[in-house]
mmCIF file with all atom_site columns, C-alpha atoms in Angstrom:
data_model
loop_
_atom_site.group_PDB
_atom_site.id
_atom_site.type_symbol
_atom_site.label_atom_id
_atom_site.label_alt_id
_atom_site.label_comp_id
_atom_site.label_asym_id
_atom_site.label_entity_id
_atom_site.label_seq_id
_atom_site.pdbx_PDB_ins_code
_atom_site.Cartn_x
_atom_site.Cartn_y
_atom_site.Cartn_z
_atom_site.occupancy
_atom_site.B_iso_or_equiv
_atom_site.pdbx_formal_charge
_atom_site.auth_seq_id
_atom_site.auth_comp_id
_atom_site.auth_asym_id
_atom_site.auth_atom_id
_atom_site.pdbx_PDB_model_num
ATOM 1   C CA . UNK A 1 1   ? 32.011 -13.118 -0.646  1.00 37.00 ? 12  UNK A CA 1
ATOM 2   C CA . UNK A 1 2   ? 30.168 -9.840  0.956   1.00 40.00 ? 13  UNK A CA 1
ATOM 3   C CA . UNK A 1 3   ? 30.710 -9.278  4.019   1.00 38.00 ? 14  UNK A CA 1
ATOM 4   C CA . UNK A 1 4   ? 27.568 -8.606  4.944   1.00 41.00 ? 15  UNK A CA 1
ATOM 5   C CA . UNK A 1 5   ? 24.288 -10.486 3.611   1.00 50.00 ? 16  UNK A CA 1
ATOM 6   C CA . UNK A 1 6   ? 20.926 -8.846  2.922   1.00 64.00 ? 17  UNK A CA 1
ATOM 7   C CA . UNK A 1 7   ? 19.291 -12.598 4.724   1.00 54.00 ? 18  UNK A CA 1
ATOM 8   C CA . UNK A 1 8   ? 20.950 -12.181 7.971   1.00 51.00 ? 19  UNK A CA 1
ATOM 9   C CA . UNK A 1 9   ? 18.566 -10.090 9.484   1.00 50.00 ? 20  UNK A CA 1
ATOM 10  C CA . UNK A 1 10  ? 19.941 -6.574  11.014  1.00 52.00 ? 21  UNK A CA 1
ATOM 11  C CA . UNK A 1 11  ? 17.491 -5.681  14.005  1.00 54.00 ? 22  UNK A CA 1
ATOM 12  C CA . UNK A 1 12  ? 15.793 -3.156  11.810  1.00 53.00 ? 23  UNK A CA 1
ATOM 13  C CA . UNK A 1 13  ? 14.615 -6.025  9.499   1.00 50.00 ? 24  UNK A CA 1
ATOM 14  C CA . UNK A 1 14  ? 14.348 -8.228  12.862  1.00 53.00 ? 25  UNK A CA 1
ATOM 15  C CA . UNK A 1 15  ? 11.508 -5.642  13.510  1.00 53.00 ? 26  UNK A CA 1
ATOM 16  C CA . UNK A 1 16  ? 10.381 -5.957  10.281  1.00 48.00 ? 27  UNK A CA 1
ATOM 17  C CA . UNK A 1 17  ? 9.981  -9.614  10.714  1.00 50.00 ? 28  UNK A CA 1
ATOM 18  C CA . UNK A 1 18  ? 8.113  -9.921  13.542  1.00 51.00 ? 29  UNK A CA 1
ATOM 19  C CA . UNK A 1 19  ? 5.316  -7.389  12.016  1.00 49.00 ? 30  UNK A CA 1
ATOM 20  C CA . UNK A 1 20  ? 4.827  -9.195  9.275   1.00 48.00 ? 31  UNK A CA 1
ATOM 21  C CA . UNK A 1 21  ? 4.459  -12.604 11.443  1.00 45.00 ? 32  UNK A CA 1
ATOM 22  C CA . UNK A 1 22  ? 2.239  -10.721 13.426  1.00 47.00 ? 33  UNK A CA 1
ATOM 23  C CA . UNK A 1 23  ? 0.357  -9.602  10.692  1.00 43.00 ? 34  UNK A CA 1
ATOM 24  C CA . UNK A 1 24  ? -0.075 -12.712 9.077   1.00 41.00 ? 35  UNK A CA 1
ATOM 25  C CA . UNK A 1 25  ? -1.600 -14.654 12.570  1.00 41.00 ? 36  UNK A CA 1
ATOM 26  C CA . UNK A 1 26  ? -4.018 -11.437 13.312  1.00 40.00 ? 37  UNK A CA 1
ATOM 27  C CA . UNK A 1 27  ? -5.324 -12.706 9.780   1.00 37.00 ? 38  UNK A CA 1
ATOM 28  C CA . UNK A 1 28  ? -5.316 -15.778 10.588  1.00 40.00 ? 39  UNK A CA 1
ATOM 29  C CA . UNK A 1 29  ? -2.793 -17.535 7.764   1.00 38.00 ? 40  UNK A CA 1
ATOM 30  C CA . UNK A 1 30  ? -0.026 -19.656 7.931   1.00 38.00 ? 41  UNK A CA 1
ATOM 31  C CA . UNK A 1 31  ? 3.382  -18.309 6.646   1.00 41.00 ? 42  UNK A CA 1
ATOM 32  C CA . UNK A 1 32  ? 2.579  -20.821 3.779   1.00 39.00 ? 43  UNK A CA 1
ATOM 33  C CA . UNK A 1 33  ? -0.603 -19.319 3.124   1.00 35.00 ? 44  UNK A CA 1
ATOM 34  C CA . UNK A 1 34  ? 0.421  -15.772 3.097   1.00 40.00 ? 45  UNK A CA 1
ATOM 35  C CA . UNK A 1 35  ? 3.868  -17.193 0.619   1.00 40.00 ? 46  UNK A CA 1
ATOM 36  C CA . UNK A 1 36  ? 1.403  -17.341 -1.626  1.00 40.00 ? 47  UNK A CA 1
ATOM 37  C CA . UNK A 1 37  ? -0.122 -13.413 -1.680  1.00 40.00 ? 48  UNK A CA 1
ATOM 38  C CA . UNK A 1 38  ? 3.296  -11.619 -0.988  1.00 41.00 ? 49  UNK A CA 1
ATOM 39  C CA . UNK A 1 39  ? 1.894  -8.602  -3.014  1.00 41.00 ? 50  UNK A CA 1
ATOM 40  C CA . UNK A 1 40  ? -0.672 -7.883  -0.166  1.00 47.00 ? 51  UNK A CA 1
ATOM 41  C CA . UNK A 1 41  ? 1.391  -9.330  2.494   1.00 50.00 ? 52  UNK A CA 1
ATOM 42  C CA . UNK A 1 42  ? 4.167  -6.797  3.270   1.00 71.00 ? 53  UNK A CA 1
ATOM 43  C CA . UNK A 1 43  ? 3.693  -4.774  6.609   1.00 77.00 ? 54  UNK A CA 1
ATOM 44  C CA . UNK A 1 44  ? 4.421  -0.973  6.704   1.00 85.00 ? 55  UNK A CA 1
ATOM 45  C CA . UNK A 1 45  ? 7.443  -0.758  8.731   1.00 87.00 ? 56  UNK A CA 1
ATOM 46  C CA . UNK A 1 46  ? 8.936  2.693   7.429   1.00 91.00 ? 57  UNK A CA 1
ATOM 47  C CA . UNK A 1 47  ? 12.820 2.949   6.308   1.00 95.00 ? 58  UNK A CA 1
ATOM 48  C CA . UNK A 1 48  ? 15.233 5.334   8.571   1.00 96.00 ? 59  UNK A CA 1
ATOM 49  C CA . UNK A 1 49  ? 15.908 8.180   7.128   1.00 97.00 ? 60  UNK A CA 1
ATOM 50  C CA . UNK A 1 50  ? 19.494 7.588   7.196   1.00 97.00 ? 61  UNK A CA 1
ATOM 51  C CA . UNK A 1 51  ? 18.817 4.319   5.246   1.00 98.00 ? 62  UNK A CA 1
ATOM 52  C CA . UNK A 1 52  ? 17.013 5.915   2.967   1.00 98.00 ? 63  UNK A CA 1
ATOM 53  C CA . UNK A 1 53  ? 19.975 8.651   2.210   1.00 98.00 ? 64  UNK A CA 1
ATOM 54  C CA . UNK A 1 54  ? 22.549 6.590   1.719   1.00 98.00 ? 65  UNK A CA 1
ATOM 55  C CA . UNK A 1 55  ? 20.246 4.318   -0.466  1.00 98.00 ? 66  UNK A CA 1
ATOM 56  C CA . UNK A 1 56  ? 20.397 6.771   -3.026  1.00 98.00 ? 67  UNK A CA 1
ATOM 57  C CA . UNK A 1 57  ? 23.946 7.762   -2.572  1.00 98.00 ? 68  UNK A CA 1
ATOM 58  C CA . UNK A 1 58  ? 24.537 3.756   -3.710  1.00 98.00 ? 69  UNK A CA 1
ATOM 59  C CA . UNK A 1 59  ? 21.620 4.463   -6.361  1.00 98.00 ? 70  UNK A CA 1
ATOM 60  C CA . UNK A 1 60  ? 23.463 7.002   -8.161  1.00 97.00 ? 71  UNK A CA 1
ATOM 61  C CA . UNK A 1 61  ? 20.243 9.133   -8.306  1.00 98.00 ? 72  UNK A CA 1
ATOM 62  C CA . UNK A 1 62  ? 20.852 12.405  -9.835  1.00 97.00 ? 73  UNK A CA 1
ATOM 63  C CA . UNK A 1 63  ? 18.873 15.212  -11.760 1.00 96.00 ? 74  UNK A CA 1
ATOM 64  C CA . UNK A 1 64  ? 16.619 13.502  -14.282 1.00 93.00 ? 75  UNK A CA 1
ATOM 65  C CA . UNK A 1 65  ? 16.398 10.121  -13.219 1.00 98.00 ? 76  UNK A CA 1
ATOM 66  C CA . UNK A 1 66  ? 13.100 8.430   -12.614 1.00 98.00 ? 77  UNK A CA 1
ATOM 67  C CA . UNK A 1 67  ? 12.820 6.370   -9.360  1.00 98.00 ? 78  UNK A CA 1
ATOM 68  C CA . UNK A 1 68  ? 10.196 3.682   -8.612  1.00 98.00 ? 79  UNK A CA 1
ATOM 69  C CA . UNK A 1 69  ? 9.668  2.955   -5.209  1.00 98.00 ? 80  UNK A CA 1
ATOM 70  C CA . UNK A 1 70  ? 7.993  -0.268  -4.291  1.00 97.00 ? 81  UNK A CA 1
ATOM 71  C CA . UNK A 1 71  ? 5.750  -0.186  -1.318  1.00 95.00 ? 82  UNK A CA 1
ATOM 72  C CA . UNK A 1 72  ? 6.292  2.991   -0.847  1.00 96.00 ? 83  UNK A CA 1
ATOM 73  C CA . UNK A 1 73  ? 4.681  3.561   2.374   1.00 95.00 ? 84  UNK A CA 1
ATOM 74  C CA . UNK A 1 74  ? 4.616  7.523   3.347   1.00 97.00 ? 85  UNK A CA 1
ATOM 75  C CA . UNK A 1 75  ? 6.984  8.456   0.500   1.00 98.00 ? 86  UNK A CA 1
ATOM 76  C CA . UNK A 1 76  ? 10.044 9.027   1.694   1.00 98.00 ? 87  UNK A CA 1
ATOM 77  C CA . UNK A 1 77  ? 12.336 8.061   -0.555  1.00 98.00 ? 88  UNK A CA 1
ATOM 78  C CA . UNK A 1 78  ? 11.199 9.299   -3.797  1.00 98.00 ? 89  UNK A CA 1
ATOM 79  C CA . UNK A 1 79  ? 10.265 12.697  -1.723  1.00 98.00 ? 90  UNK A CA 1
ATOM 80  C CA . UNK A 1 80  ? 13.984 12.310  -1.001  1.00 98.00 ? 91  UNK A CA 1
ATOM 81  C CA . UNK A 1 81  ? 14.981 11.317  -3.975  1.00 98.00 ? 92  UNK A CA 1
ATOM 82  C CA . UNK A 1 82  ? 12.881 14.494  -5.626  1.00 98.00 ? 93  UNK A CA 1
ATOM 83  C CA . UNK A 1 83  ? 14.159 17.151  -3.419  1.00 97.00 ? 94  UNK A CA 1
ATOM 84  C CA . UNK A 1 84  ? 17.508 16.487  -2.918  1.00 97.00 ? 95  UNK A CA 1
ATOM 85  C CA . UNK A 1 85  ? 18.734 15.144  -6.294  1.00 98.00 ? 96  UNK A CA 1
ATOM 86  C CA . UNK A 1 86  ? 15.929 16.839  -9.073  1.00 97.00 ? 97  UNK A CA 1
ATOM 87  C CA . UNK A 1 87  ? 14.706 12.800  -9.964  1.00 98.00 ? 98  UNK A CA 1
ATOM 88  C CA . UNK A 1 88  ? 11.383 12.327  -10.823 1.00 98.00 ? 99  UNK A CA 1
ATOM 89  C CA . UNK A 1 89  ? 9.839  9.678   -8.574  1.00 97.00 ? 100 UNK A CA 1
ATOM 90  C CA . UNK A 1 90  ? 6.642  7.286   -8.654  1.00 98.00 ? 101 UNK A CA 1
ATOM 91  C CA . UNK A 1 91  ? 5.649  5.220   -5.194  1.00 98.00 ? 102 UNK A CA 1
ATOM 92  C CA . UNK A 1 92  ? 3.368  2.303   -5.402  1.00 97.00 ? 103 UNK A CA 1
ATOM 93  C CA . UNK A 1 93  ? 1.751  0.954   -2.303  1.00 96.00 ? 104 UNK A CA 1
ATOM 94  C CA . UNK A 1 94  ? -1.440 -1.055  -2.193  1.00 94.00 ? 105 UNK A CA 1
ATOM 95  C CA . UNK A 1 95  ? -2.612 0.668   1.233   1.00 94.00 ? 106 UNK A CA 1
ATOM 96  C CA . UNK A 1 96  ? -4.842 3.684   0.292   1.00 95.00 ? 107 UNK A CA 1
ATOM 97  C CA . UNK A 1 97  ? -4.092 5.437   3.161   1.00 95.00 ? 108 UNK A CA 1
ATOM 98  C CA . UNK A 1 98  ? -0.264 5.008   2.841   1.00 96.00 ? 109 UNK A CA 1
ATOM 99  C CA . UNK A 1 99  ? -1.119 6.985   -0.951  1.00 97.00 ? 110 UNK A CA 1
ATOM 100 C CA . UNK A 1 100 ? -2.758 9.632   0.861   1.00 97.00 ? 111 UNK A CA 1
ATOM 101 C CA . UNK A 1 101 ? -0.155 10.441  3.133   1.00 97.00 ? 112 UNK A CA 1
ATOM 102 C CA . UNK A 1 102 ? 2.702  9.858   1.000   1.00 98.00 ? 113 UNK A CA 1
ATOM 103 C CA . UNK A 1 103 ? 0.976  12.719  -1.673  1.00 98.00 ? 114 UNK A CA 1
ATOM 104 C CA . UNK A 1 104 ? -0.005 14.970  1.570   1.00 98.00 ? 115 UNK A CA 1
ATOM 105 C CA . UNK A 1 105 ? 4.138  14.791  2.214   1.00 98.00 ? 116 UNK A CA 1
ATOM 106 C CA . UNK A 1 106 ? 5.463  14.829  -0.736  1.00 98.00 ? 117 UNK A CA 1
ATOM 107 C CA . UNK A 1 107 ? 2.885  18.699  -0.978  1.00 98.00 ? 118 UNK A CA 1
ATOM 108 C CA . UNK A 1 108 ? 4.683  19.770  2.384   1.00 97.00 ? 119 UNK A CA 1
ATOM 109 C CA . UNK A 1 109 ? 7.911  19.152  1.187   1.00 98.00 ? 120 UNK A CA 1
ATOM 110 C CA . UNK A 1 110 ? 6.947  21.271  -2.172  1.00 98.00 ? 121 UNK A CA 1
ATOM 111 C CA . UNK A 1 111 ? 7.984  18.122  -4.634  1.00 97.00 ? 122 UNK A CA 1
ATOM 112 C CA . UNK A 1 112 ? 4.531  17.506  -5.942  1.00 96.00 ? 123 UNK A CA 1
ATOM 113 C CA . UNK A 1 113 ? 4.583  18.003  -9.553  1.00 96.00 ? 124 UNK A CA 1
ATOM 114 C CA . UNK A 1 114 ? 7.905  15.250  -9.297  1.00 97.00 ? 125 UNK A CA 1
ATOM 115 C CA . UNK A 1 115 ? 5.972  12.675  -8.136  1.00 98.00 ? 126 UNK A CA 1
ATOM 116 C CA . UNK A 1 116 ? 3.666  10.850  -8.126  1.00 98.00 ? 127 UNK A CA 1
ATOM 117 C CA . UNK A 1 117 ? 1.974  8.356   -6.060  1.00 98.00 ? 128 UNK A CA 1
ATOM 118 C CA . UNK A 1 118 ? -0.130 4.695   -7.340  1.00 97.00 ? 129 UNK A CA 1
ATOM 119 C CA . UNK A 1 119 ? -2.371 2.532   -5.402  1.00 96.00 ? 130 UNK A CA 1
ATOM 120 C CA . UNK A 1 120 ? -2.325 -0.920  -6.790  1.00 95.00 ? 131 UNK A CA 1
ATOM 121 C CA . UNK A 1 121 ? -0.205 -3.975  -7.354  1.00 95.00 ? 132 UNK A CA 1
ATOM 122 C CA . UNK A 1 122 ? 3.673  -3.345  -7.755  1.00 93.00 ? 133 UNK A CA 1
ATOM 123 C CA . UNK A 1 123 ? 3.613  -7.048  -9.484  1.00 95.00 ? 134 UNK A CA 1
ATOM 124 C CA . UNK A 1 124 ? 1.005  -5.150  -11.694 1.00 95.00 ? 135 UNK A CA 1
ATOM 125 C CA . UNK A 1 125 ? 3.307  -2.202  -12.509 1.00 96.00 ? 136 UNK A CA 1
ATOM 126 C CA . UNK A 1 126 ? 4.981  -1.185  -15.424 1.00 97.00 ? 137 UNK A CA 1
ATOM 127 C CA . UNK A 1 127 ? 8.568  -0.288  -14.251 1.00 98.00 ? 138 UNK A CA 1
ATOM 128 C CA . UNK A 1 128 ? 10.091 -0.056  -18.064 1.00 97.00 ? 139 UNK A CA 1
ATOM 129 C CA . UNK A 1 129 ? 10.841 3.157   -17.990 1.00 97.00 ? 140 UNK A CA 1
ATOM 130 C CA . UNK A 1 130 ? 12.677 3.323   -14.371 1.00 98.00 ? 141 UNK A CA 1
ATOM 131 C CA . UNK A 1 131 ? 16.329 4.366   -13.844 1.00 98.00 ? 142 UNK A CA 1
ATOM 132 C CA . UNK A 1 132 ? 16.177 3.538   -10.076 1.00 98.00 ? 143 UNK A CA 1
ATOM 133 C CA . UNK A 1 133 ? 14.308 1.125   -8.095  1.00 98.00 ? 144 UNK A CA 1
ATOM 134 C CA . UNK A 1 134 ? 13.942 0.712   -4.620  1.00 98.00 ? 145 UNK A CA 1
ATOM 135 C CA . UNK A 1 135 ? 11.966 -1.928  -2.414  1.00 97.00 ? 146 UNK A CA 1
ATOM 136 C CA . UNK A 1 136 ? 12.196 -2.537  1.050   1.00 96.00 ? 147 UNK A CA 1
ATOM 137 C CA . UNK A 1 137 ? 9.801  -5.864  1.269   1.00 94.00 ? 148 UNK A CA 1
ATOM 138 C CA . UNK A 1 138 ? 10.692 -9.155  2.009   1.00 93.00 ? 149 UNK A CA 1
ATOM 139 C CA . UNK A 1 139 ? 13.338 -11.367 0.115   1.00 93.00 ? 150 UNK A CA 1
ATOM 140 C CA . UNK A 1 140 ? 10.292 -14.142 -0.706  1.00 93.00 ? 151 UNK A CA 1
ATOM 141 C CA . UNK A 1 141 ? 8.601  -11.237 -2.689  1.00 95.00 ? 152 UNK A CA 1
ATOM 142 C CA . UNK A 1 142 ? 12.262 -9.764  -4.139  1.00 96.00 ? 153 UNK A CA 1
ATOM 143 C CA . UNK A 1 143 ? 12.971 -13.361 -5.520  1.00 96.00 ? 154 UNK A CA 1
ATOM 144 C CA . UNK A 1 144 ? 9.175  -13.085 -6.854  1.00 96.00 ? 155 UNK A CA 1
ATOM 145 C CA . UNK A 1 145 ? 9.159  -9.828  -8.211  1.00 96.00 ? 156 UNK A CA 1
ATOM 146 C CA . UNK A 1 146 ? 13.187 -10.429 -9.493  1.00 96.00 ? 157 UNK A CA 1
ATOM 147 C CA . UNK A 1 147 ? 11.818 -12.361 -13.195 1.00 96.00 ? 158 UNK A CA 1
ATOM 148 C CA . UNK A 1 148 ? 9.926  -8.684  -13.412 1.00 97.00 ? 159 UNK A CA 1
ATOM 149 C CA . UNK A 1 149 ? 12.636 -6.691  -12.812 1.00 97.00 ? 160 UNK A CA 1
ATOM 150 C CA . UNK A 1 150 ? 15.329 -8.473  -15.116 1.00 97.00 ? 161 UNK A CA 1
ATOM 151 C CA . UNK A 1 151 ? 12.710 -8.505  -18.200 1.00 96.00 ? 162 UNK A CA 1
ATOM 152 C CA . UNK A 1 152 ? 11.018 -4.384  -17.931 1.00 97.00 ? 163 UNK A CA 1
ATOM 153 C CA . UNK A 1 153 ? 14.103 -2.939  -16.393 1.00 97.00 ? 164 UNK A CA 1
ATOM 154 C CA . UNK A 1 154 ? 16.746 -1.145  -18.641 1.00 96.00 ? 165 UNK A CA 1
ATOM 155 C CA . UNK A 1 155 ? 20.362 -2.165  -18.963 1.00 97.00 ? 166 UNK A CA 1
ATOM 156 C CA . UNK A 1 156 ? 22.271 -0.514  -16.302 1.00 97.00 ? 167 UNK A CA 1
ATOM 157 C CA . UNK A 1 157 ? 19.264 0.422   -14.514 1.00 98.00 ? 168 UNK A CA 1
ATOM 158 C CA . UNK A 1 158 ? 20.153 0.664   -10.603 1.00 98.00 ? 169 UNK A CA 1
ATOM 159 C CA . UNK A 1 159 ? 18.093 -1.784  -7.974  1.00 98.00 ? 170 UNK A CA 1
ATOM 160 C CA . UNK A 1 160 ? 18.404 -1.506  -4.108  1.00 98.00 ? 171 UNK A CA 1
ATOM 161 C CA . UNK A 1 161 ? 16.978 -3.128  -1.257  1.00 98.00 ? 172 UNK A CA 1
ATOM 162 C CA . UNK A 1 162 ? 16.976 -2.527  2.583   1.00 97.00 ? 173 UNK A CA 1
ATOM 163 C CA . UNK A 1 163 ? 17.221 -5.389  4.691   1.00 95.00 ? 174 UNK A CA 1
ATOM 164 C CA . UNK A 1 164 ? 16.188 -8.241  1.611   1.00 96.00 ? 175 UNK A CA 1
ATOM 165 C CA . UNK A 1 165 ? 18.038 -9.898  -0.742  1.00 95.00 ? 176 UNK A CA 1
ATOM 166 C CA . UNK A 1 166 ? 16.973 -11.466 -3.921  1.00 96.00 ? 177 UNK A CA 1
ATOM 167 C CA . UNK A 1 167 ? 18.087 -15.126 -3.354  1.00 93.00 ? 178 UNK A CA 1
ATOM 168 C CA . UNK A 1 168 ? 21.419 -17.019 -4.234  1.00 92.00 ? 179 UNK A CA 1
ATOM 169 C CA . UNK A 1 169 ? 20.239 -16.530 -8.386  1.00 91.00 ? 180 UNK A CA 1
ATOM 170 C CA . UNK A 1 170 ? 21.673 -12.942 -7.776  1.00 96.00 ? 181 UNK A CA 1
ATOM 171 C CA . UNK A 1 171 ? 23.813 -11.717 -5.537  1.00 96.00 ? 182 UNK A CA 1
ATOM 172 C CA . UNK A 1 172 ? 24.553 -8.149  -4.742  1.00 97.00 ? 183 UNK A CA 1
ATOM 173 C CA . UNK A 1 173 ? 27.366 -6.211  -6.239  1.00 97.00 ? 184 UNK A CA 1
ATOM 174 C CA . UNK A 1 174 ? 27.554 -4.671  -3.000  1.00 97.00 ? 185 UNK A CA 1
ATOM 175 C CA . UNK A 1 175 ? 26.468 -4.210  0.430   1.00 97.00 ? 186 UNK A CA 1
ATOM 176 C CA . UNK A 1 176 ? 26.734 -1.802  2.869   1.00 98.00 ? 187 UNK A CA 1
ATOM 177 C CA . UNK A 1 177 ? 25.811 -1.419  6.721   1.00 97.00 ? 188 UNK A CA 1
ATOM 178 C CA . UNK A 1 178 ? 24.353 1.410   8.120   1.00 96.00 ? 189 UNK A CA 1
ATOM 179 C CA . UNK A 1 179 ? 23.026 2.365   11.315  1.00 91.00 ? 190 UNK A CA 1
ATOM 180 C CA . UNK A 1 180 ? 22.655 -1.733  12.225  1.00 93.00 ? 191 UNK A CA 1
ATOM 181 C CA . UNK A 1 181 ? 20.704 -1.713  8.068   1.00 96.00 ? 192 UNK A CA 1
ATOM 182 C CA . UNK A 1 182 ? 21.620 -3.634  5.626   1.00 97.00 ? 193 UNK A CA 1
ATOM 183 C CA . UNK A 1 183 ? 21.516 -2.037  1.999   1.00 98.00 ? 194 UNK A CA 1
ATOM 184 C CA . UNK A 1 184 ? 21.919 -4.384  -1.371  1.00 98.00 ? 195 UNK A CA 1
ATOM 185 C CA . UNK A 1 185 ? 22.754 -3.163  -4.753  1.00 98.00 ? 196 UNK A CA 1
ATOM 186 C CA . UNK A 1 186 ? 22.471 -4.807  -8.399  1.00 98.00 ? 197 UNK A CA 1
ATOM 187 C CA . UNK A 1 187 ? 22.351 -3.449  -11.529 1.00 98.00 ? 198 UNK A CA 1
ATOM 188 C CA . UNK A 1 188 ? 20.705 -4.640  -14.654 1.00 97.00 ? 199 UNK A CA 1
ATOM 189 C CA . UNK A 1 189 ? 22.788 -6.089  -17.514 1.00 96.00 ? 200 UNK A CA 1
ATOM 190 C CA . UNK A 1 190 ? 22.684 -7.646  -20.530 1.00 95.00 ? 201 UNK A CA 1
ATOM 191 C CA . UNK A 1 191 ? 22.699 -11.197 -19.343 1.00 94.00 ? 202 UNK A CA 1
ATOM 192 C CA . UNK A 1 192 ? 19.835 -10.510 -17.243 1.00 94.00 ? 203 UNK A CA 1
ATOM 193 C CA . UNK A 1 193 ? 17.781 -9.507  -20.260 1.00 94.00 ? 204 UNK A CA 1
ATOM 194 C CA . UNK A 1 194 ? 18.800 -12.326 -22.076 1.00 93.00 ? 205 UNK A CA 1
ATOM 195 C CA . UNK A 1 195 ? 17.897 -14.691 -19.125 1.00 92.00 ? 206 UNK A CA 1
ATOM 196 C CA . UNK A 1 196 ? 14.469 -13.141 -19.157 1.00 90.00 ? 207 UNK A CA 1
ATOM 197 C CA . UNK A 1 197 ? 14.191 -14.065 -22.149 1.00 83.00 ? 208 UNK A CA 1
ATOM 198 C CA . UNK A 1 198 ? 14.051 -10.082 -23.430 1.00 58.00 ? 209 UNK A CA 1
ATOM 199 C CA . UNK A 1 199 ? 16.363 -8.057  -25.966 1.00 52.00 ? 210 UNK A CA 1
ATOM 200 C CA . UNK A 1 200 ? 18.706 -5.873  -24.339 1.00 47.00 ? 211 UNK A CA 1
ATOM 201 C CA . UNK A 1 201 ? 17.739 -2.053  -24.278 1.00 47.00 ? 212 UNK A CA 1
ATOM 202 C CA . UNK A 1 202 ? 19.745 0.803   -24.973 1.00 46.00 ? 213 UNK A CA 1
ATOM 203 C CA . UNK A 1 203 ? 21.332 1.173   -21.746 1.00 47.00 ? 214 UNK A CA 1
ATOM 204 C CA . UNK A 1 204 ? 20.596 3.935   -19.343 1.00 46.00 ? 215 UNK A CA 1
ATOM 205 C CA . UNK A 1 205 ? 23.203 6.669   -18.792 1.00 47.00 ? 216 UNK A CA 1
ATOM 206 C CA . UNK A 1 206 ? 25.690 5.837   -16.301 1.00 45.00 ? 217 UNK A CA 1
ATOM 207 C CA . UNK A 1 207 ? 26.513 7.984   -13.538 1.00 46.00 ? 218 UNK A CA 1
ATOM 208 C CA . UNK A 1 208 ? 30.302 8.390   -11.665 1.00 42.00 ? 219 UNK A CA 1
#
């Protein structure tokens, strides 16, 4: 048993909650409705910075590594990820906008050639080649997107999630509070390849 879990909602994700309920009666759907299109249905509700650091302390992200970050929003953690660790990072965010001003950040903060930045569909993305991947969505669209991540990801490739969790079919190895957050972690193994009914890959390198 964790102590914590990523469904009991931590005021950040409260927050986060109430946007996207808000969001989905200014468009005029049911919660039902919107179940159905969680890919477009994720509000931008940015993650703390201290979040964000300590996500990739429980990431293991070091020099080399390549992140994915889905909905990335303004880029802050693979512009975190980039300049304080050396990773390479990619950010994919439907929301043009959010593309423009994560790329116009990620230039201030001198990281540009380690990133890069994708409008479209992270359901649509190939994430084969990732070491790391964040998300910080909803858990509705982590148990979606979870079939996706157990058949691309590598074995021993590092997943973690503010706030979400990806449903009672896999629980975090771990959880940690921080600053009233609530950050999960998983990593990808060989049962989950074979579940997804995928070979196991040659396992990414582990870090300490």
């Amino acid at each position: 048993m964790h102590p914590f879990q990523c469904n009991k909602l931590s005021p950040g994700a409260a927050f986060f909650a109430a946007c996207m309920l808000l969001f989905m009666l200014l468009a005029g759907m049911s919660p039902r409705a919107a179940a159905q299109r969680p890919a477009l249905d994720v509000p931008y509700v940015p993650t703390p910075q201290a979040v964000v650091d300590r996500m990739l302390v429980l990431a293991r992200v070091g020099k080399g590594d390549i992140l994915y970050d889905l909905g990335s929003g303004d880029g802050r953690i693979v512009i975190t990820a980039a300049k304080r660790y050396g990773a390479k990072g990619v950010g994919v965010d439907l929301d043009p906008a959010r593309i423009r001003e994560a790329r116009d950040n990620a230039s201030k903060a001198g990281v540009g050639r380690q990133v890069q930045f994708i409008a479209g569909d992270l359901f649509k993305t190939d994430l084969s080649d990732a070491d790391v991947v964040t998300l910080y969505l909803l858990s509705s669209v982590n148990r979606d997107l979870r079939p996706q991540l157990w058949r691309q990801l590598k074995v021993g490739t590092r997943v973690v999630s503010h706030a979400f969790d990806m449903g009672s079919e896999w629980p975090p190895e771990k959880t940690e509070r921080v600053d009233g957050s609530t950050i999960c972690v998983w990593t990808i193994s060989d049962a989950h390849k074979r579940a997804a009914g995928g070979q196991a890959a040659a396992p990414v390198r582990s870090r300490p």
